[in-house]
Amino acid sequence: MIANYSLKMGITRRAFSDEEIQRLLLAAMVNEGAGIVEAGVAQSYAAVDVVKTAGYGFPGWRGGPMYWAESVGRDAVRSALAALAAASPGSWRFAAAYQD
């Protein structure tokens, strides 16, 4: 049913690796975290990581999504966000930290 709907709507289906899924999900979380800090809801990226690890069950040994972003660098996060935006045009607003 889903394959037929995709064909009817002109959606090209493709496979995603585990690493790509992880990268895209983390980039989306980082973008939201950066937006929360920019809006003044959280005081820092570290505060976002504390909430994610202590309150939302993000694996503490991974440090949090903002820690991940720092470890991979702005360009890697920006690239992942660009991929999300390309897959869903008009659906994404990048936090200022990830705008060009």
PDB file of N, CA and C in Angstrom:
ATOM      1  N   MET A   1       0.827  -1.180   0.000  1.00  0.00           N
ATOM      2  CA  MET A   1       0.000   0.000   0.000  1.00  0.00           C
ATOM      3  C   MET A   1       0.880   1.256   0.000  1.00  0.00           C
ATOM      4  N   ILE A   2       1.900   1.270   0.839  1.00  0.00           N
ATOM      5  CA  ILE A   2       2.770   2.440   0.909  1.00  0.00           C
ATOM      6  C   ILE A   2       3.560   2.602  -0.388  1.00  0.00           C
ATOM      7  N   ALA A   3       4.049   1.500  -0.924  1.00  0.00           N
ATOM      8  CA  ALA A   3       4.796   1.558  -2.181  1.00  0.00           C
ATOM      9  C   ALA A   3       3.910   2.086  -3.307  1.00  0.00           C
ATOM     10  N   ASN A   4       2.660   1.635  -3.361  1.00  0.00           N
ATOM     11  CA  ASN A   4       1.726   2.119  -4.386  1.00  0.00           C
ATOM     12  C   ASN A   4       1.440   3.605  -4.222  1.00  0.00           C
ATOM     13  N   TYR A   5       1.248   4.042  -2.992  1.00  0.00           N
ATOM     14  CA  TYR A   5       0.997   5.461  -2.732  1.00  0.00           C
ATOM     15  C   TYR A   5       2.209   6.299  -3.152  1.00  0.00           C
ATOM     16  N   SER A   6       3.396   5.827  -2.818  1.00  0.00           N
ATOM     17  CA  SER A   6       4.615   6.547  -3.195  1.00  0.00           C
ATOM     18  C   SER A   6       4.702   6.693  -4.704  1.00  0.00           C
ATOM     19  N   LEU A   7       4.431   5.621  -5.413  1.00  0.00           N
ATOM     20  CA  LEU A   7       4.458   5.651  -6.872  1.00  0.00           C
ATOM     21  C   LEU A   7       3.443   6.647  -7.416  1.00  0.00           C
ATOM     22  N   LYS A   8       2.236   6.605  -6.887  1.00  0.00           N
ATOM     23  CA  LYS A   8       1.164   7.507  -7.318  1.00  0.00           C
ATOM     24  C   LYS A   8       1.529   8.974  -7.073  1.00  0.00           C
ATOM     25  N   MET A   9       2.206   9.248  -5.965  1.00  0.00           N
ATOM     26  CA  MET A   9       2.552  10.618  -5.598  1.00  0.00           C
ATOM     27  C   MET A   9       3.905  11.062  -6.174  1.00  0.00           C
ATOM     28  N   GLY A  10       4.584  10.177  -6.873  1.00  0.00           N
ATOM     29  CA  GLY A  10       5.872  10.513  -7.462  1.00  0.00           C
ATOM     30  C   GLY A  10       7.003  10.598  -6.449  1.00  0.00           C
ATOM     31  N   ILE A  11       6.856   9.871  -5.353  1.00  0.00           N
ATOM     32  CA  ILE A  11       7.874   9.863  -4.299  1.00  0.00           C
ATOM     33  C   ILE A  11       8.862   8.745  -4.596  1.00  0.00           C
ATOM     34  N   THR A  12      10.117   9.105  -4.701  1.00  0.00           N
ATOM     35  CA  THR A  12      11.154   8.114  -4.922  1.00  0.00           C
ATOM     36  C   THR A  12      11.556   7.528  -3.580  1.00  0.00           C
ATOM     37  N   ARG A  13      11.369   6.236  -3.442  1.00  0.00           N
ATOM     38  CA  ARG A  13      11.720   5.566  -2.188  1.00  0.00           C
ATOM     39  C   ARG A  13      13.184   5.169  -2.245  1.00  0.00           C
ATOM     40  N   ARG A  14      13.823   5.166  -1.067  1.00  0.00           N
ATOM     41  CA  ARG A  14      15.214   4.754  -0.994  1.00  0.00           C
ATOM     42  C   ARG A  14      15.499   4.193   0.387  1.00  0.00           C
ATOM     43  N   ALA A  15      16.595   3.503   0.498  1.00  0.00           N
ATOM     44  CA  ALA A  15      17.002   2.929   1.781  1.00  0.00           C
ATOM     45  C   ALA A  15      17.837   3.955   2.547  1.00  0.00           C
ATOM     46  N   PHE A  16      17.787   3.880   3.862  1.00  0.00           N
ATOM     47  CA  PHE A  16      18.590   4.721   4.742  1.00  0.00           C
ATOM     48  C   PHE A  16      19.461   3.807   5.590  1.00  0.00           C
ATOM     49  N   SER A  17      20.731   4.168   5.746  1.00  0.00           N
ATOM     50  CA  SER A  17      21.594   3.395   6.641  1.00  0.00           C
ATOM     51  C   SER A  17      21.281   3.807   8.082  1.00  0.00           C
ATOM     52  N   ASP A  18      21.653   2.969   9.009  1.00  0.00           N
ATOM     53  CA  ASP A  18      21.478   3.304  10.428  1.00  0.00           C
ATOM     54  C   ASP A  18      22.205   4.599  10.765  1.00  0.00           C
ATOM     55  N   GLU A  19      23.408   4.767  10.216  1.00  0.00           N
ATOM     56  CA  GLU A  19      24.206   5.965  10.489  1.00  0.00           C
ATOM     57  C   GLU A  19      23.532   7.223   9.959  1.00  0.00           C
ATOM     58  N   GLU A  20      22.921   7.131   8.772  1.00  0.00           N
ATOM     59  CA  GLU A  20      22.239   8.290   8.198  1.00  0.00           C
ATOM     60  C   GLU A  20      21.022   8.668   9.028  1.00  0.00           C
ATOM     61  N   ILE A  21      20.263   7.684   9.461  1.00  0.00           N
ATOM     62  CA  ILE A  21      19.100   7.955  10.309  1.00  0.00           C
ATOM     63  C   ILE A  21      19.544   8.644  11.588  1.00  0.00           C
ATOM     64  N   GLN A  22      20.586   8.123  12.216  1.00  0.00           N
ATOM     65  CA  GLN A  22      21.100   8.715  13.452  1.00  0.00           C
ATOM     66  C   GLN A  22      21.563  10.156  13.219  1.00  0.00           C
ATOM     67  N   ARG A  23      22.303  10.386  12.143  1.00  0.00           N
ATOM     68  CA  ARG A  23      22.827  11.721  11.838  1.00  0.00           C
ATOM     69  C   ARG A  23      21.700  12.727  11.600  1.00  0.00           C
ATOM     70  N   LEU A  24      20.688  12.321  10.854  1.00  0.00           N
ATOM     71  CA  LEU A  24      19.584  13.236  10.550  1.00  0.00           C
ATOM     72  C   LEU A  24      18.740  13.533  11.793  1.00  0.00           C
ATOM     73  N   LEU A  25      18.473  12.508  12.590  1.00  0.00           N
ATOM     74  CA  LEU A  25      17.700  12.726  13.819  1.00  0.00           C
ATOM     75  C   LEU A  25      18.452  13.617  14.801  1.00  0.00           C
ATOM     76  N   LEU A  26      19.743  13.353  14.969  1.00  0.00           N
ATOM     77  CA  LEU A  26      20.532  14.184  15.877  1.00  0.00           C
ATOM     78  C   LEU A  26      20.613  15.623  15.380  1.00  0.00           C
ATOM     79  N   ALA A  27      20.779  15.811  14.086  1.00  0.00           N
ATOM     80  CA  ALA A  27      20.837  17.173  13.542  1.00  0.00           C
ATOM     81  C   ALA A  27      19.536  17.923  13.805  1.00  0.00           C
ATOM     82  N   ALA A  28      18.405  17.246  13.653  1.00  0.00           N
ATOM     83  CA  ALA A  28      17.121  17.881  13.941  1.00  0.00           C
ATOM     84  C   ALA A  28      17.022  18.267  15.416  1.00  0.00           C
ATOM     85  N   MET A  29      17.477  17.375  16.299  1.00  0.00           N
ATOM     86  CA  MET A  29      17.464  17.671  17.734  1.00  0.00           C
ATOM     87  C   MET A  29      18.375  18.848  18.057  1.00  0.00           C
ATOM     88  N   VAL A  30      19.532  18.885  17.440  1.00  0.00           N
ATOM     89  CA  VAL A  30      20.489  19.973  17.664  1.00  0.00           C
ATOM     90  C   VAL A  30      19.910  21.296  17.187  1.00  0.00           C
ATOM     91  N   ASN A  31      19.264  21.293  16.040  1.00  0.00           N
ATOM     92  CA  ASN A  31      18.662  22.521  15.526  1.00  0.00           C
ATOM     93  C   ASN A  31      17.613  23.053  16.499  1.00  0.00           C
ATOM     94  N   GLU A  32      16.793  22.157  17.020  1.00  0.00           N
ATOM     95  CA  GLU A  32      15.789  22.582  18.003  1.00  0.00           C
ATOM     96  C   GLU A  32      16.443  23.071  19.285  1.00  0.00           C
ATOM     97  N   GLY A  33      17.482  22.366  19.738  1.00  0.00           N
ATOM     98  CA  GLY A  33      18.200  22.787  20.936  1.00  0.00           C
ATOM     99  C   GLY A  33      18.807  24.166  20.769  1.00  0.00           C
ATOM    100  N   ALA A  34      19.420  24.415  19.624  1.00  0.00           N
ATOM    101  CA  ALA A  34      20.000  25.735  19.362  1.00  0.00           C
ATOM    102  C   ALA A  34      18.911  26.803  19.342  1.00  0.00           C
ATOM    103  N   GLY A  35      17.766  26.492  18.772  1.00  0.00           N
ATOM    104  CA  GLY A  35      16.649  27.442  18.762  1.00  0.00           C
ATOM    105  C   GLY A  35      16.140  27.750  20.154  1.00  0.00           C
ATOM    106  N   ILE A  36      16.122  26.750  21.021  1.00  0.00           N
ATOM    107  CA  ILE A  36      15.689  26.940  22.413  1.00  0.00           C
ATOM    108  C   ILE A  36      16.647  27.869  23.147  1.00  0.00           C
ATOM    109  N   VAL A  37      17.941  27.688  22.904  1.00  0.00           N
ATOM    110  CA  VAL A  37      18.927  28.582  23.525  1.00  0.00           C
ATOM    111  C   VAL A  37      18.782  30.000  22.958  1.00  0.00           C
ATOM    112  N   GLU A  38      18.628  30.118  21.650  1.00  0.00           N
ATOM    113  CA  GLU A  38      18.472  31.433  21.015  1.00  0.00           C
ATOM    114  C   GLU A  38      17.235  32.164  21.518  1.00  0.00           C
ATOM    115  N   ALA A  39      16.185  31.424  21.820  1.00  0.00           N
ATOM    116  CA  ALA A  39      14.945  32.033  22.313  1.00  0.00           C
ATOM    117  C   ALA A  39      15.011  32.375  23.796  1.00  0.00           C
ATOM    118  N   GLY A  40      16.084  31.952  24.472  1.00  0.00           N
ATOM    119  CA  GLY A  40      16.231  32.243  25.892  1.00  0.00           C
ATOM    120  C   GLY A  40      15.503  31.280  26.807  1.00  0.00           C
ATOM    121  N   VAL A  41      14.984  30.193  26.266  1.00  0.00           N
ATOM    122  CA  VAL A  41      14.287  29.196  27.077  1.00  0.00           C
ATOM    123  C   VAL A  41      15.290  28.396  27.898  1.00  0.00           C
ATOM    124  N   ALA A  42      16.435  28.097  27.300  1.00  0.00           N
ATOM    125  CA  ALA A  42      17.543  27.426  28.004  1.00  0.00           C
ATOM    126  C   ALA A  42      18.729  28.385  27.998  1.00  0.00           C
ATOM    127  N   GLN A  43      19.553  28.289  29.034  1.00  0.00           N
ATOM    128  CA  GLN A  43      20.682  29.215  29.160  1.00  0.00           C
ATOM    129  C   GLN A  43      21.881  28.821  28.318  1.00  0.00           C
ATOM    130  N   SER A  44      22.010  27.534  28.004  1.00  0.00           N
ATOM    131  CA  SER A  44      23.201  27.087  27.279  1.00  0.00           C
ATOM    132  C   SER A  44      22.931  25.763  26.586  1.00  0.00           C
ATOM    133  N   TYR A  45      23.858  25.406  25.701  1.00  0.00           N
ATOM    134  CA  TYR A  45      23.768  24.099  25.055  1.00  0.00           C
ATOM    135  C   TYR A  45      23.909  22.983  26.090  1.00  0.00           C
ATOM    136  N   ALA A  46      24.747  23.208  27.105  1.00  0.00           N
ATOM    137  CA  ALA A  46      24.914  22.205  28.163  1.00  0.00           C
ATOM    138  C   ALA A  46      23.593  21.976  28.898  1.00  0.00           C
ATOM    139  N   ALA A  47      22.821  23.040  29.099  1.00  0.00           N
ATOM    140  CA  ALA A  47      21.523  22.898  29.763  1.00  0.00           C
ATOM    141  C   ALA A  47      20.574  22.045  28.912  1.00  0.00           C
ATOM    142  N   VAL A  48      20.635  22.217  27.607  1.00  0.00           N
ATOM    143  CA  VAL A  48      19.816  21.395  26.711  1.00  0.00           C
ATOM    144  C   VAL A  48      20.210  19.928  26.861  1.00  0.00           C
ATOM    145  N   ASP A  49      21.510  19.660  26.915  1.00  0.00           N
ATOM    146  CA  ASP A  49      21.969  18.282  27.072  1.00  0.00           C
ATOM    147  C   ASP A  49      21.531  17.679  28.401  1.00  0.00           C
ATOM    148  N   VAL A  50      21.542  18.474  29.459  1.00  0.00           N
ATOM    149  CA  VAL A  50      21.091  17.968  30.765  1.00  0.00           C
ATOM    150  C   VAL A  50      19.623  17.553  30.682  1.00  0.00           C
ATOM    151  N   VAL A  51      18.802  18.375  30.081  1.00  0.00           N
ATOM    152  CA  VAL A  51      17.375  18.047  29.949  1.00  0.00           C
ATOM    153  C   VAL A  51      17.195  16.795  29.095  1.00  0.00           C
ATOM    154  N   LYS A  52      17.930  16.718  27.995  1.00  0.00           N
ATOM    155  CA  LYS A  52      17.797  15.551  27.114  1.00  0.00           C
ATOM    156  C   LYS A  52      18.236  14.261  27.798  1.00  0.00           C
ATOM    157  N   THR A  53      19.324  14.322  28.577  1.00  0.00           N
ATOM    158  CA  THR A  53      19.828  13.101  29.214  1.00  0.00           C
ATOM    159  C   THR A  53      19.073  12.771  30.495  1.00  0.00           C
ATOM    160  N   ALA A  54      18.773  13.774  31.313  1.00  0.00           N
ATOM    161  CA  ALA A  54      18.121  13.519  32.606  1.00  0.00           C
ATOM    162  C   ALA A  54      16.601  13.450  32.492  1.00  0.00           C
ATOM    163  N   GLY A  55      16.040  14.154  31.525  1.00  0.00           N
ATOM    164  CA  GLY A  55      14.587  14.226  31.448  1.00  0.00           C
ATOM    165  C   GLY A  55      13.945  13.446  30.323  1.00  0.00           C
ATOM    166  N   TYR A  56      14.661  13.273  29.229  1.00  0.00           N
ATOM    167  CA  TYR A  56      14.068  12.636  28.053  1.00  0.00           C
ATOM    168  C   TYR A  56      14.699  11.302  27.683  1.00  0.00           C
ATOM    169  N   GLY A  57      15.650  10.840  28.480  1.00  0.00           N
ATOM    170  CA  GLY A  57      16.204   9.521  28.260  1.00  0.00           C
ATOM    171  C   GLY A  57      17.263   9.409  27.173  1.00  0.00           C
ATOM    172  N   PHE A  58      17.805  10.539  26.728  1.00  0.00           N
ATOM    173  CA  PHE A  58      18.923  10.452  25.787  1.00  0.00           C
ATOM    174  C   PHE A  58      20.064   9.748  26.509  1.00  0.00           C
ATOM    175  N   PRO A  59      20.751   8.819  25.875  1.00  0.00           N
ATOM    176  CA  PRO A  59      21.806   8.066  26.570  1.00  0.00           C
ATOM    177  C   PRO A  59      22.873   8.985  27.169  1.00  0.00           C
ATOM    178  N   GLY A  60      22.968   8.978  28.481  1.00  0.00           N
ATOM    179  CA  GLY A  60      23.886   9.864  29.182  1.00  0.00           C
ATOM    180  C   GLY A  60      25.328   9.672  28.782  1.00  0.00           C
ATOM    181  N   TRP A  61      25.708   8.428  28.475  1.00  0.00           N
ATOM    182  CA  TRP A  61      27.096   8.167  28.104  1.00  0.00           C
ATOM    183  C   TRP A  61      27.443   8.768  26.742  1.00  0.00           C
ATOM    184  N   ARG A  62      26.443   9.230  26.005  1.00  0.00           N
ATOM    185  CA  ARG A  62      26.686   9.890  24.719  1.00  0.00           C
ATOM    186  C   ARG A  62      26.842  11.406  24.876  1.00  0.00           C
ATOM    187  N   GLY A  63      26.482  11.918  26.034  1.00  0.00           N
ATOM    188  CA  GLY A  63      26.699  13.334  26.325  1.00  0.00           C
ATOM    189  C   GLY A  63      25.566  14.264  25.947  1.00  0.00           C
ATOM    190  N   GLY A  64      24.703  13.886  25.064  1.00  0.00           N
ATOM    191  CA  GLY A  64      23.598  14.732  24.638  1.00  0.00           C
ATOM    192  C   GLY A  64      23.761  15.170  23.194  1.00  0.00           C
ATOM    193  N   PRO A  65      22.682  15.614  22.582  1.00  0.00           N
ATOM    194  CA  PRO A  65      22.751  16.005  21.170  1.00  0.00           C
ATOM    195  C   PRO A  65      23.645  17.220  20.918  1.00  0.00           C
ATOM    196  N   MET A  66      23.681  18.159  21.846  1.00  0.00           N
ATOM    197  CA  MET A  66      24.513  19.347  21.643  1.00  0.00           C
ATOM    198  C   MET A  66      25.998  18.978  21.748  1.00  0.00           C
ATOM    199  N   TYR A  67      26.301  18.044  22.621  1.00  0.00           N
ATOM    200  CA  TYR A  67      27.665  17.528  22.722  1.00  0.00           C
ATOM    201  C   TYR A  67      28.057  16.847  21.414  1.00  0.00           C
ATOM    202  N   TRP A  68      27.137  16.056  20.867  1.00  0.00           N
ATOM    203  CA  TRP A  68      27.388  15.408  19.577  1.00  0.00           C
ATOM    204  C   TRP A  68      27.694  16.457  18.520  1.00  0.00           C
ATOM    205  N   ALA A  69      26.899  17.530  18.487  1.00  0.00           N
ATOM    206  CA  ALA A  69      27.108  18.583  17.486  1.00  0.00           C
ATOM    207  C   ALA A  69      28.494  19.197  17.617  1.00  0.00           C
ATOM    208  N   GLU A  70      28.903  19.426  18.838  1.00  0.00           N
ATOM    209  CA  GLU A  70      30.235  19.996  19.057  1.00  0.00           C
ATOM    210  C   GLU A  70      31.318  19.034  18.585  1.00  0.00           C
ATOM    211  N   SER A  71      31.096  17.742  18.788  1.00  0.00           N
ATOM    212  CA  SER A  71      32.123  16.759  18.413  1.00  0.00           C
ATOM    213  C   SER A  71      32.243  16.585  16.903  1.00  0.00           C
ATOM    214  N   VAL A  72      31.132  16.711  16.168  1.00  0.00           N
ATOM    215  CA  VAL A  72      31.197  16.541  14.706  1.00  0.00           C
ATOM    216  C   VAL A  72      31.440  17.844  13.975  1.00  0.00           C
ATOM    217  N   GLY A  73      31.134  18.972  14.603  1.00  0.00           N
ATOM    218  CA  GLY A  73      31.375  20.273  13.997  1.00  0.00           C
ATOM    219  C   GLY A  73      30.164  20.856  13.297  1.00  0.00           C
ATOM    220  N   ARG A  74      30.173  22.182  13.194  1.00  0.00           N
ATOM    221  CA  ARG A  74      29.058  22.929  12.605  1.00  0.00           C
ATOM    222  C   ARG A  74      28.778  22.504  11.170  1.00  0.00           C
ATOM    223  N   ASP A  75      29.832  22.292  10.382  1.00  0.00           N
ATOM    224  CA  ASP A  75      29.636  21.938   8.976  1.00  0.00           C
ATOM    225  C   ASP A  75      28.912  20.609   8.808  1.00  0.00           C
ATOM    226  N   ALA A  76      29.230  19.636   9.652  1.00  0.00           N
ATOM    227  CA  ALA A  76      28.558  18.336   9.574  1.00  0.00           C
ATOM    228  C   ALA A  76      27.081  18.465   9.946  1.00  0.00           C
ATOM    229  N   VAL A  77      26.798  19.255  10.973  1.00  0.00           N
ATOM    230  CA  VAL A  77      25.400  19.468  11.369  1.00  0.00           C
ATOM    231  C   VAL A  77      24.670  20.218  10.268  1.00  0.00           C
ATOM    232  N   ARG A  78      25.296  21.252   9.736  1.00  0.00           N
ATOM    233  CA  ARG A  78      24.685  22.059   8.666  1.00  0.00           C
ATOM    234  C   ARG A  78      24.397  21.195   7.441  1.00  0.00           C
ATOM    235  N   SER A  79      25.305  20.296   7.122  1.00  0.00           N
ATOM    236  CA  SER A  79      25.116  19.394   5.987  1.00  0.00           C
ATOM    237  C   SER A  79      23.911  18.476   6.206  1.00  0.00           C
ATOM    238  N   ALA A  80      23.786  17.947   7.405  1.00  0.00           N
ATOM    239  CA  ALA A  80      22.642  17.085   7.720  1.00  0.00           C
ATOM    240  C   ALA A  80      21.336  17.872   7.671  1.00  0.00           C
ATOM    241  N   LEU A  81      21.358  19.096   8.179  1.00  0.00           N
ATOM    242  CA  LEU A  81      20.155  19.928   8.121  1.00  0.00           C
ATOM    243  C   LEU A  81      19.785  20.277   6.682  1.00  0.00           C
ATOM    244  N   ALA A  82      20.788  20.517   5.860  1.00  0.00           N
ATOM    245  CA  ALA A  82      20.527  20.795   4.444  1.00  0.00           C
ATOM    246  C   ALA A  82      19.879  19.589   3.773  1.00  0.00           C
ATOM    247  N   ALA A  83      20.308  18.386   4.154  1.00  0.00           N
ATOM    248  CA  ALA A  83      19.695  17.171   3.602  1.00  0.00           C
ATOM    249  C   ALA A  83      18.236  17.059   4.031  1.00  0.00           C
ATOM    250  N   LEU A  84      17.952  17.381   5.284  1.00  0.00           N
ATOM    251  CA  LEU A  84      16.566  17.362   5.758  1.00  0.00           C
ATOM    252  C   LEU A  84      15.723  18.391   5.005  1.00  0.00           C
ATOM    253  N   ALA A  85      16.274  19.577   4.831  1.00  0.00           N
ATOM    254  CA  ALA A  85      15.545  20.645   4.131  1.00  0.00           C
ATOM    255  C   ALA A  85      15.293  20.275   2.672  1.00  0.00           C
ATOM    256  N   ALA A  86      16.259  19.632   2.036  1.00  0.00           N
ATOM    257  CA  ALA A  86      16.086  19.221   0.645  1.00  0.00           C
ATOM    258  C   ALA A  86      15.013  18.143   0.511  1.00  0.00           C
ATOM    259  N   ALA A  87      14.923  17.280   1.507  1.00  0.00           N
ATOM    260  CA  ALA A  87      13.933  16.199   1.466  1.00  0.00           C
ATOM    261  C   ALA A  87      12.521  16.694   1.764  1.00  0.00           C
ATOM    262  N   SER A  88      12.425  17.834   2.431  1.00  0.00           N
ATOM    263  CA  SER A  88      11.117  18.375   2.815  1.00  0.00           C
ATOM    264  C   SER A  88      11.142  19.900   2.690  1.00  0.00           C
ATOM    265  N   PRO A  89      11.141  20.405   1.454  1.00  0.00           N
ATOM    266  CA  PRO A  89      11.266  21.850   1.229  1.00  0.00           C
ATOM    267  C   PRO A  89      10.197  22.654   1.976  1.00  0.00           C
ATOM    268  N   GLY A  90      10.642  23.738   2.582  1.00  0.00           N
ATOM    269  CA  GLY A  90       9.725  24.627   3.283  1.00  0.00           C
ATOM    270  C   GLY A  90       9.349  24.187   4.683  1.00  0.00           C
ATOM    271  N   SER A  91       9.856  23.044   5.120  1.00  0.00           N
ATOM    272  CA  SER A  91       9.480  22.512   6.420  1.00  0.00           C
ATOM    273  C   SER A  91      10.449  22.879   7.531  1.00  0.00           C
ATOM    274  N   TRP A  92      11.625  23.394   7.181  1.00  0.00           N
ATOM    275  CA  TRP A  92      12.669  23.594   8.180  1.00  0.00           C
ATOM    276  C   TRP A  92      13.062  25.050   8.288  1.00  0.00           C
ATOM    277  N   ARG A  93      13.233  25.481   9.516  1.00  0.00           N
ATOM    278  CA  ARG A  93      13.831  26.781   9.802  1.00  0.00           C
ATOM    279  C   ARG A  93      15.083  26.492  10.609  1.00  0.00           C
ATOM    280  N   PHE A  94      16.202  26.891  10.061  1.00  0.00           N
ATOM    281  CA  PHE A  94      17.462  26.637  10.768  1.00  0.00           C
ATOM    282  C   PHE A  94      17.640  27.641  11.879  1.00  0.00           C
ATOM    283  N   ALA A  95      18.107  27.162  13.021  1.00  0.00           N
ATOM    284  CA  ALA A  95      18.498  28.066  14.110  1.00  0.00           C
ATOM    285  C   ALA A  95      19.631  28.945  13.598  1.00  0.00           C
ATOM    286  N   ALA A  96      19.753  30.123  14.152  1.00  0.00           N
ATOM    287  CA  ALA A  96      20.771  31.071  13.687  1.00  0.00           C
ATOM    288  C   ALA A  96      22.167  30.454  13.683  1.00  0.00           C
ATOM    289  N   ALA A  97      22.451  29.596  14.631  1.00  0.00           N
ATOM    290  CA  ALA A  97      23.770  28.958  14.713  1.00  0.00           C
ATOM    291  C   ALA A  97      24.082  28.123  13.488  1.00  0.00           C
ATOM    292  N   TYR A  98      23.069  27.715  12.729  1.00  0.00           N
ATOM    293  CA  TYR A  98      23.275  26.851  11.582  1.00  0.00           C
ATOM    294  C   TYR A  98      22.849  27.481  10.265  1.00  0.00           C
ATOM    295  N   GLN A  99      22.585  28.770  10.286  1.00  0.00           N
ATOM    296  CA  GLN A  99      22.317  29.480   9.040  1.00  0.00           C
ATOM    297  C   GLN A  99      23.639  29.924   8.433  1.00  0.00           C
ATOM    298  N   ASP A 100      23.641  30.079   7.141  1.00  0.00           N
ATOM    299  CA  ASP A 100      24.869  30.576   6.480  1.00  0.00           C
ATOM    300  C   ASP A 100      25.044  32.048   6.708  1.00  0.00           C
TER     301      ASP A 100
END
